[in-house]
Amino acid sequence: MNGNNQPARYSWGGDEHIFVELAESMSLRANFRAMAITTTLREEQLDGVLEICPANASYQVRYDPDVIEPDTLLGHLTDIERTVGDASDVSLSTRVVEIPVLYRDPWTTETLMRFRDRHQDPEVTDIDYAARINGLADADEFIRMHSNSPWFTSMVGFVAGLPFMFQMVPQERQLVVPKYLRPRTDTPKQTVGHGGCFGCIYSVRGAGGYQMFGITPAPIYDPSQSMPDFADFMVFFRPGDIVRFAPIDRDRYDEAVKEVEAGEFRIRSRQVDFALQPFLDDPDGFNTRLLEVLRAD
């Protein structure tokens, strides 16, 4: 969770991109600075700026050099960086979303057992391994730790619609689990995974190296935009979304799948304003108040 407000490093990517590295190490503070800077730039609707892509501790801007001079854009970005500072007084409008999770489901369990030769501990499941190396009593305690605190979506990408998430607890309490020794060639769609300090949800079936803890019935990528949560865009998650993982049982999972098949499933979400400093001052109290928003009808 710690992060220093170090000067940004600017570099060019061909004739149309500028890449800005805000910190060498990834942290919630560094990511929040990236969010604050890119949100400011997006709200300005500057002529010539075509795309803005925030990432974990950096961001990239695609621009039209025939409309805006590269040096002009560079100067503007450095001005925004100075104005934002450490982002301690910045508030972002975002969402709290609830993602139901069937932990220790049969599909990720079957998959992980096919790839034990690529794992640090072939004798146990991913979630049992994660519990042990985090000093927890068992998988049940790990699930409580994983689902009791919210997660901040730091970026969306790598594959279409896949969110990367920081656990919103002090750094010494973050769950940390290494990736597989060698990547798998298969991961079920909508697997809830974890690698390093990052949580994720696999938006599509495919290769992967993150530990697998469960699966969600909630679609997060819909290129057909046939589901109600995708009327505006084929990707559900946005950088800055705050996620609560809600454990469910197999019966509720099956009910949700039927709702998805009927085109009726909705991910629960509420609009909130999020400022970093109040969270840093009192993480547990802030999280309690934040998650209460989802309980309001």
CSV table of C-alpha atoms in Angstrom, one decimal:
chain,number,residue,atom,x,y,z
A,1,MET,CA,0.0,0.0,0.0
A,2,ASN,CA,3.0,2.3,0.4
A,3,GLY,CA,4.1,4.4,-2.5
A,4,ASN,CA,6.4,7.3,-3.0
A,5,ASN,CA,5.5,10.4,-5.0
A,6,GLN,CA,8.5,10.1,-7.3
A,7,PRO,CA,8.9,12.1,-10.5
A,8,ALA,CA,7.3,10.4,-13.5
A,9,ARG,CA,9.3,9.0,-16.4
A,10,TYR,CA,8.1,9.9,-19.8
A,11,SER,CA,9.0,8.0,-23.0
A,12,TRP,CA,7.8,8.0,-26.6
A,13,GLY,CA,6.2,5.0,-28.4
A,14,GLY,CA,6.6,5.7,-32.1
A,15,ASP,CA,4.9,8.8,-33.5
A,16,GLU,CA,1.5,8.4,-31.7
A,17,HIS,CA,2.0,7.2,-28.1
A,18,ILE,CA,3.5,8.5,-24.9
A,19,PHE,CA,4.1,6.2,-22.0
A,20,VAL,CA,4.3,7.5,-18.5
A,21,GLU,CA,5.8,5.5,-15.6
A,22,LEU,CA,4.7,6.9,-12.2
A,23,ALA,CA,6.6,4.4,-10.0
A,24,GLU,CA,8.9,1.5,-10.3
A,25,SER,CA,6.9,-0.6,-7.8
A,26,MET,CA,3.2,-1.2,-7.9
A,27,SER,CA,1.0,0.1,-5.1
A,28,LEU,CA,-2.5,1.4,-4.6
A,29,ARG,CA,-1.1,4.9,-4.2
A,30,ALA,CA,0.8,4.8,-7.5
A,31,ASN,CA,-2.2,3.3,-9.2
A,32,PHE,CA,-4.5,6.0,-7.8
A,33,ARG,CA,-2.2,8.7,-9.1
A,34,ALA,CA,-2.5,7.1,-12.5
A,35,MET,CA,-6.3,7.1,-12.2
A,36,ALA,CA,-6.3,10.8,-11.1
A,37,ILE,CA,-4.1,11.9,-13.9
A,38,THR,CA,-5.9,10.0,-16.6
A,39,THR,CA,-9.3,11.0,-15.3
A,40,THR,CA,-8.3,14.7,-15.4
A,41,LEU,CA,-7.0,14.3,-19.0
A,42,ARG,CA,-10.2,12.4,-20.1
A,43,GLU,CA,-12.4,15.1,-18.6
A,44,GLU,CA,-10.5,17.9,-20.5
A,45,GLN,CA,-11.4,16.2,-23.8
A,46,LEU,CA,-8.2,17.7,-25.3
A,47,ASP,CA,-8.1,17.9,-29.1
A,48,GLY,CA,-5.8,15.3,-30.6
A,49,VAL,CA,-5.9,12.8,-27.6
A,50,LEU,CA,-7.3,9.6,-29.0
A,51,GLU,CA,-7.0,7.0,-26.3
A,52,ILE,CA,-6.0,7.0,-22.6
A,53,CYS,CA,-5.1,3.7,-20.9
A,54,PRO,CA,-4.3,3.7,-17.2
A,55,ALA,CA,-2.3,0.7,-15.7
A,56,ASN,CA,-1.0,-0.4,-12.4
A,57,ALA,CA,1.8,2.2,-11.9
A,58,SER,CA,1.7,3.9,-15.3
A,59,TYR,CA,-0.4,5.0,-18.1
A,60,GLN,CA,-0.3,5.5,-21.9
A,61,VAL,CA,-1.8,8.1,-24.2
A,62,ARG,CA,-2.4,7.7,-27.9
A,63,TYR,CA,-2.5,11.0,-29.8
A,64,ASP,CA,-2.7,12.5,-33.3
A,65,PRO,CA,0.5,14.4,-34.0
A,66,ASP,CA,-1.2,16.3,-36.8
A,67,VAL,CA,-3.6,17.8,-34.2
A,68,ILE,CA,-1.4,18.2,-31.1
A,69,GLU,CA,2.3,18.7,-31.0
A,70,PRO,CA,4.1,16.0,-29.0
A,71,ASP,CA,6.0,18.5,-26.9
A,72,THR,CA,2.7,20.4,-26.2
A,73,LEU,CA,1.1,17.2,-25.0
A,74,LEU,CA,4.2,16.3,-22.9
A,75,GLY,CA,4.1,19.7,-21.2
A,76,HIS,CA,0.4,19.3,-20.5
A,77,LEU,CA,0.8,15.9,-18.9
A,78,THR,CA,3.6,17.2,-16.7
A,79,ASP,CA,1.3,20.1,-15.6
A,80,ILE,CA,-1.4,17.6,-14.7
A,81,GLU,CA,1.1,15.5,-12.8
A,82,ARG,CA,2.2,18.6,-10.7
A,83,THR,CA,-1.5,19.5,-10.1
A,84,VAL,CA,-2.5,16.0,-9.0
A,85,GLY,CA,0.6,15.6,-6.7
A,86,ASP,CA,0.3,12.6,-4.5
A,87,ALA,CA,-3.5,12.5,-5.3
A,88,SER,CA,-4.3,12.7,-1.5
A,89,ASP,CA,-7.0,15.3,-2.1
A,90,VAL,CA,-8.5,13.7,-5.3
A,91,SER,CA,-11.9,11.9,-5.3
A,92,LEU,CA,-12.9,9.6,-8.1
A,93,SER,CA,-16.5,8.7,-9.0
A,94,THR,CA,-16.6,4.9,-9.3
A,95,ARG,CA,-18.7,1.8,-8.5
A,96,VAL,CA,-18.7,-0.8,-5.8
A,97,VAL,CA,-19.6,-4.1,-7.4
A,98,GLU,CA,-20.4,-7.5,-5.9
A,99,ILE,CA,-19.1,-10.6,-7.7
A,100,PRO,CA,-20.5,-13.9,-6.5
A,101,VAL,CA,-17.9,-16.7,-6.2
A,102,LEU,CA,-18.3,-20.4,-5.9
A,103,TYR,CA,-15.0,-21.2,-4.2
A,104,ARG,CA,-13.4,-24.6,-4.6
A,105,ASP,CA,-15.8,-25.3,-7.6
A,106,PRO,CA,-15.5,-28.6,-9.5
A,107,TRP,CA,-14.4,-27.0,-12.8
A,108,THR,CA,-11.3,-25.1,-11.6
A,109,THR,CA,-10.5,-28.0,-9.3
A,110,GLU,CA,-10.5,-30.5,-12.2
A,111,THR,CA,-8.4,-28.1,-14.3
A,112,LEU,CA,-5.8,-27.5,-11.6
A,113,MET,CA,-5.4,-31.2,-10.9
A,114,ARG,CA,-4.5,-31.7,-14.6
A,115,PHE,CA,-1.6,-29.2,-14.2
A,116,ARG,CA,0.0,-30.2,-10.9
A,117,ASP,CA,3.3,-30.8,-12.6
A,118,ARG,CA,3.5,-27.1,-13.1
A,119,HIS,CA,2.7,-26.1,-9.5
A,120,GLN,CA,4.9,-25.4,-6.5
A,121,ASP,CA,3.1,-28.0,-4.4
A,122,PRO,CA,1.6,-30.8,-6.5
A,123,GLU,CA,0.1,-32.6,-3.4
A,124,VAL,CA,-2.6,-29.9,-2.6
A,125,THR,CA,-5.0,-27.7,-4.4
A,126,ASP,CA,-4.3,-24.0,-5.2
A,127,ILE,CA,-6.4,-22.7,-2.4
A,128,ASP,CA,-4.9,-25.0,0.2
A,129,TYR,CA,-1.4,-24.0,-1.0
A,130,ALA,CA,-2.4,-20.3,-0.8
A,131,ALA,CA,-3.7,-20.7,2.7
A,132,ARG,CA,-0.5,-22.4,3.9
A,133,ILE,CA,2.0,-19.9,2.5
A,134,ASN,CA,0.0,-17.0,3.9
A,135,GLY,CA,0.1,-18.6,7.4
A,136,LEU,CA,-3.6,-19.3,7.6
A,137,ALA,CA,-5.2,-22.3,9.2
A,138,ASP,CA,-7.0,-23.7,6.2
A,139,ALA,CA,-8.8,-22.9,3.0
A,140,ASP,CA,-11.9,-21.7,4.9
A,141,GLU,CA,-9.8,-19.0,6.6
A,142,PHE,CA,-8.3,-18.1,3.3
A,143,ILE,CA,-11.8,-17.6,1.8
A,144,ARG,CA,-12.8,-15.4,4.7
A,145,MET,CA,-9.6,-13.3,4.1
A,146,HIS,CA,-10.2,-13.1,0.4
A,147,SER,CA,-13.9,-12.1,0.6
A,148,ASN,CA,-14.0,-9.9,3.7
A,149,SER,CA,-12.1,-7.0,2.2
A,150,PRO,CA,-12.8,-5.1,-1.0
A,151,TRP,CA,-10.5,-5.1,-4.1
A,152,PHE,CA,-9.5,-2.1,-6.2
A,153,THR,CA,-9.5,-2.6,-10.0
A,154,SER,CA,-6.2,-1.2,-11.0
A,155,MET,CA,-6.4,-1.9,-14.8
A,156,VAL,CA,-8.3,-3.9,-17.3
A,157,GLY,CA,-6.6,-5.8,-20.1
A,158,PHE,CA,-4.0,-8.4,-21.1
A,159,VAL,CA,-6.9,-10.3,-22.5
A,160,ALA,CA,-10.2,-8.6,-23.3
A,161,GLY,CA,-12.1,-7.6,-20.2
A,162,LEU,CA,-9.8,-9.1,-17.6
A,163,PRO,CA,-9.6,-7.0,-14.4
A,164,PHE,CA,-6.4,-6.8,-12.2
A,165,MET,CA,-7.2,-6.0,-8.6
A,166,PHE,CA,-5.3,-4.8,-5.4
A,167,GLN,CA,-6.6,-6.0,-2.1
A,168,MET,CA,-7.6,-3.0,-0.1
A,169,VAL,CA,-5.9,-3.8,3.2
A,170,PRO,CA,-2.5,-2.6,4.6
A,171,GLN,CA,0.4,-4.2,2.7
A,172,GLU,CA,1.4,-6.5,5.5
A,173,ARG,CA,-2.0,-8.1,5.4
A,174,GLN,CA,-2.3,-8.6,1.7
A,175,LEU,CA,-2.7,-12.1,0.4
A,176,VAL,CA,0.3,-12.9,-1.7
A,177,VAL,CA,0.6,-16.1,-3.8
A,178,PRO,CA,3.1,-16.7,-6.6
A,179,LYS,CA,2.0,-17.7,-10.1
A,180,TYR,CA,2.4,-21.3,-11.3
A,181,LEU,CA,6.0,-22.4,-12.1
A,182,ARG,CA,4.9,-22.8,-15.7
A,183,PRO,CA,1.6,-21.5,-17.2
A,184,ARG,CA,-1.3,-23.8,-17.8
A,185,THR,CA,-2.7,-24.2,-21.3
A,186,ASP,CA,-6.3,-24.1,-19.9
A,187,THR,CA,-8.3,-22.0,-17.5
A,188,PRO,CA,-12.1,-22.0,-17.2
A,189,LYS,CA,-13.9,-18.8,-18.2
A,190,GLN,CA,-14.7,-16.6,-15.2
A,191,THR,CA,-12.1,-18.2,-12.9
A,192,VAL,CA,-11.2,-16.1,-9.9
A,193,GLY,CA,-7.4,-16.2,-9.8
A,194,HIS,CA,-4.5,-14.7,-8.0
A,195,GLY,CA,-0.8,-14.0,-8.8
A,196,GLY,CA,1.6,-12.1,-6.7
A,197,CYS,CA,-0.5,-9.5,-4.9
A,198,PHE,CA,-3.0,-9.2,-7.7
A,199,GLY,CA,-6.4,-10.8,-7.9
A,200,CYS,CA,-8.1,-11.3,-11.3
A,201,ILE,CA,-11.1,-12.8,-13.1
A,202,TYR,CA,-10.4,-14.6,-16.3
A,203,SER,CA,-12.9,-13.2,-18.8
A,204,VAL,CA,-12.5,-16.0,-21.4
A,205,ARG,CA,-11.2,-19.6,-21.4
A,206,GLY,CA,-7.5,-19.9,-22.2
A,207,ALA,CA,-4.0,-20.2,-20.9
A,208,GLY,CA,-3.0,-18.8,-17.5
A,209,GLY,CA,-0.6,-18.9,-14.7
A,210,TYR,CA,-2.5,-17.5,-11.7
A,211,GLN,CA,-3.6,-19.7,-8.8
A,212,MET,CA,-7.3,-20.7,-9.2
A,213,PHE,CA,-9.6,-20.3,-6.2
A,214,GLY,CA,-13.1,-20.5,-7.6
A,215,ILE,CA,-15.4,-19.4,-10.4
A,216,THR,CA,-18.1,-16.7,-10.8
A,217,PRO,CA,-21.3,-17.2,-12.7
A,218,ALA,CA,-21.2,-13.4,-13.6
A,219,PRO,CA,-20.3,-12.7,-17.2
A,220,ILE,CA,-17.7,-9.9,-17.3
A,221,TYR,CA,-17.1,-9.9,-21.1
A,222,ASP,CA,-19.9,-10.0,-23.7
A,223,PRO,CA,-18.9,-9.1,-27.2
A,224,SER,CA,-22.4,-9.6,-28.4
A,225,GLN,CA,-23.7,-7.1,-25.8
A,226,SER,CA,-26.8,-9.2,-25.3
A,227,MET,CA,-26.7,-9.1,-21.5
A,228,PRO,CA,-28.2,-6.1,-19.6
A,229,ASP,CA,-24.9,-5.2,-18.0
A,230,PHE,CA,-23.3,-4.7,-21.4
A,231,ALA,CA,-25.7,-2.2,-23.1
A,232,ASP,CA,-22.9,0.4,-23.2
A,233,PHE,CA,-19.8,-1.7,-23.7
A,234,MET,CA,-18.8,-5.3,-24.2
A,235,VAL,CA,-16.4,-5.1,-21.1
A,236,PHE,CA,-18.0,-4.9,-17.7
A,237,PHE,CA,-15.1,-3.7,-15.5
A,238,ARG,CA,-13.6,-0.3,-15.5
A,239,PRO,CA,-10.4,0.9,-13.9
A,240,GLY,CA,-11.3,2.2,-10.4
A,241,ASP,CA,-14.1,-0.3,-9.8
A,242,ILE,CA,-14.1,-1.6,-6.2
A,243,VAL,CA,-15.0,-5.3,-6.0
A,244,ARG,CA,-16.5,-7.4,-3.2
A,245,PHE,CA,-16.2,-11.1,-3.7
A,246,ALA,CA,-19.4,-12.8,-2.2
A,247,PRO,CA,-19.1,-16.5,-1.4
A,248,ILE,CA,-22.1,-18.5,-2.7
A,249,ASP,CA,-23.0,-22.2,-2.7
A,250,ARG,CA,-23.6,-24.6,-5.6
A,251,ASP,CA,-27.4,-24.1,-5.6
A,252,ARG,CA,-27.0,-20.3,-5.9
A,253,TYR,CA,-24.4,-20.7,-8.6
A,254,ASP,CA,-26.8,-22.9,-10.6
A,255,GLU,CA,-29.6,-20.4,-10.2
A,256,ALA,CA,-27.3,-17.6,-11.4
A,257,VAL,CA,-26.3,-19.6,-14.4
A,258,LYS,CA,-30.0,-20.0,-15.3
A,259,GLU,CA,-30.4,-16.3,-15.0
A,260,VAL,CA,-27.4,-15.7,-17.3
A,261,GLU,CA,-28.9,-18.2,-19.9
A,262,ALA,CA,-32.2,-16.3,-19.7
A,263,GLY,CA,-30.5,-13.0,-20.2
A,264,GLU,CA,-31.7,-11.7,-16.9
A,265,PHE,CA,-28.5,-11.8,-14.7
A,266,ARG,CA,-27.3,-8.4,-13.3
A,267,ILE,CA,-24.2,-7.7,-11.3
A,268,ARG,CA,-25.0,-5.7,-8.2
A,269,SER,CA,-23.4,-2.3,-8.2
A,270,ARG,CA,-23.6,1.1,-6.5
A,271,GLN,CA,-22.1,4.4,-7.4
A,272,VAL,CA,-19.6,5.9,-4.9
A,273,ASP,CA,-17.0,8.6,-4.6
A,274,PHE,CA,-13.6,7.2,-3.5
A,275,ALA,CA,-10.7,9.2,-2.1
A,276,LEU,CA,-7.5,7.5,-1.2
A,277,GLN,CA,-6.4,9.4,1.9
A,278,PRO,CA,-9.5,8.5,4.1
A,279,PHE,CA,-8.9,4.9,3.2
A,280,LEU,CA,-5.2,5.1,4.1
A,281,ASP,CA,-6.1,6.8,7.4
A,282,ASP,CA,-8.5,4.0,8.5
A,283,PRO,CA,-8.6,1.0,6.2
A,284,ASP,CA,-10.8,-1.3,8.2
A,285,GLY,CA,-13.4,1.4,9.1
A,286,PHE,CA,-13.4,2.8,5.6
A,287,ASN,CA,-14.0,-0.7,4.1
A,288,THR,CA,-16.8,-1.4,6.5
A,289,ARG,CA,-18.6,1.8,5.5
A,290,LEU,CA,-17.8,1.2,1.8
A,291,LEU,CA,-19.3,-2.3,1.8
A,292,GLU,CA,-22.4,-1.1,3.6
A,293,VAL,CA,-23.3,0.7,0.3
A,294,LEU,CA,-24.0,-2.7,-1.3
A,295,ARG,CA,-26.5,-3.6,1.4
A,296,ALA,CA,-28.6,-0.5,0.8
A,297,ASP,CA,-31.7,-1.2,-1.4
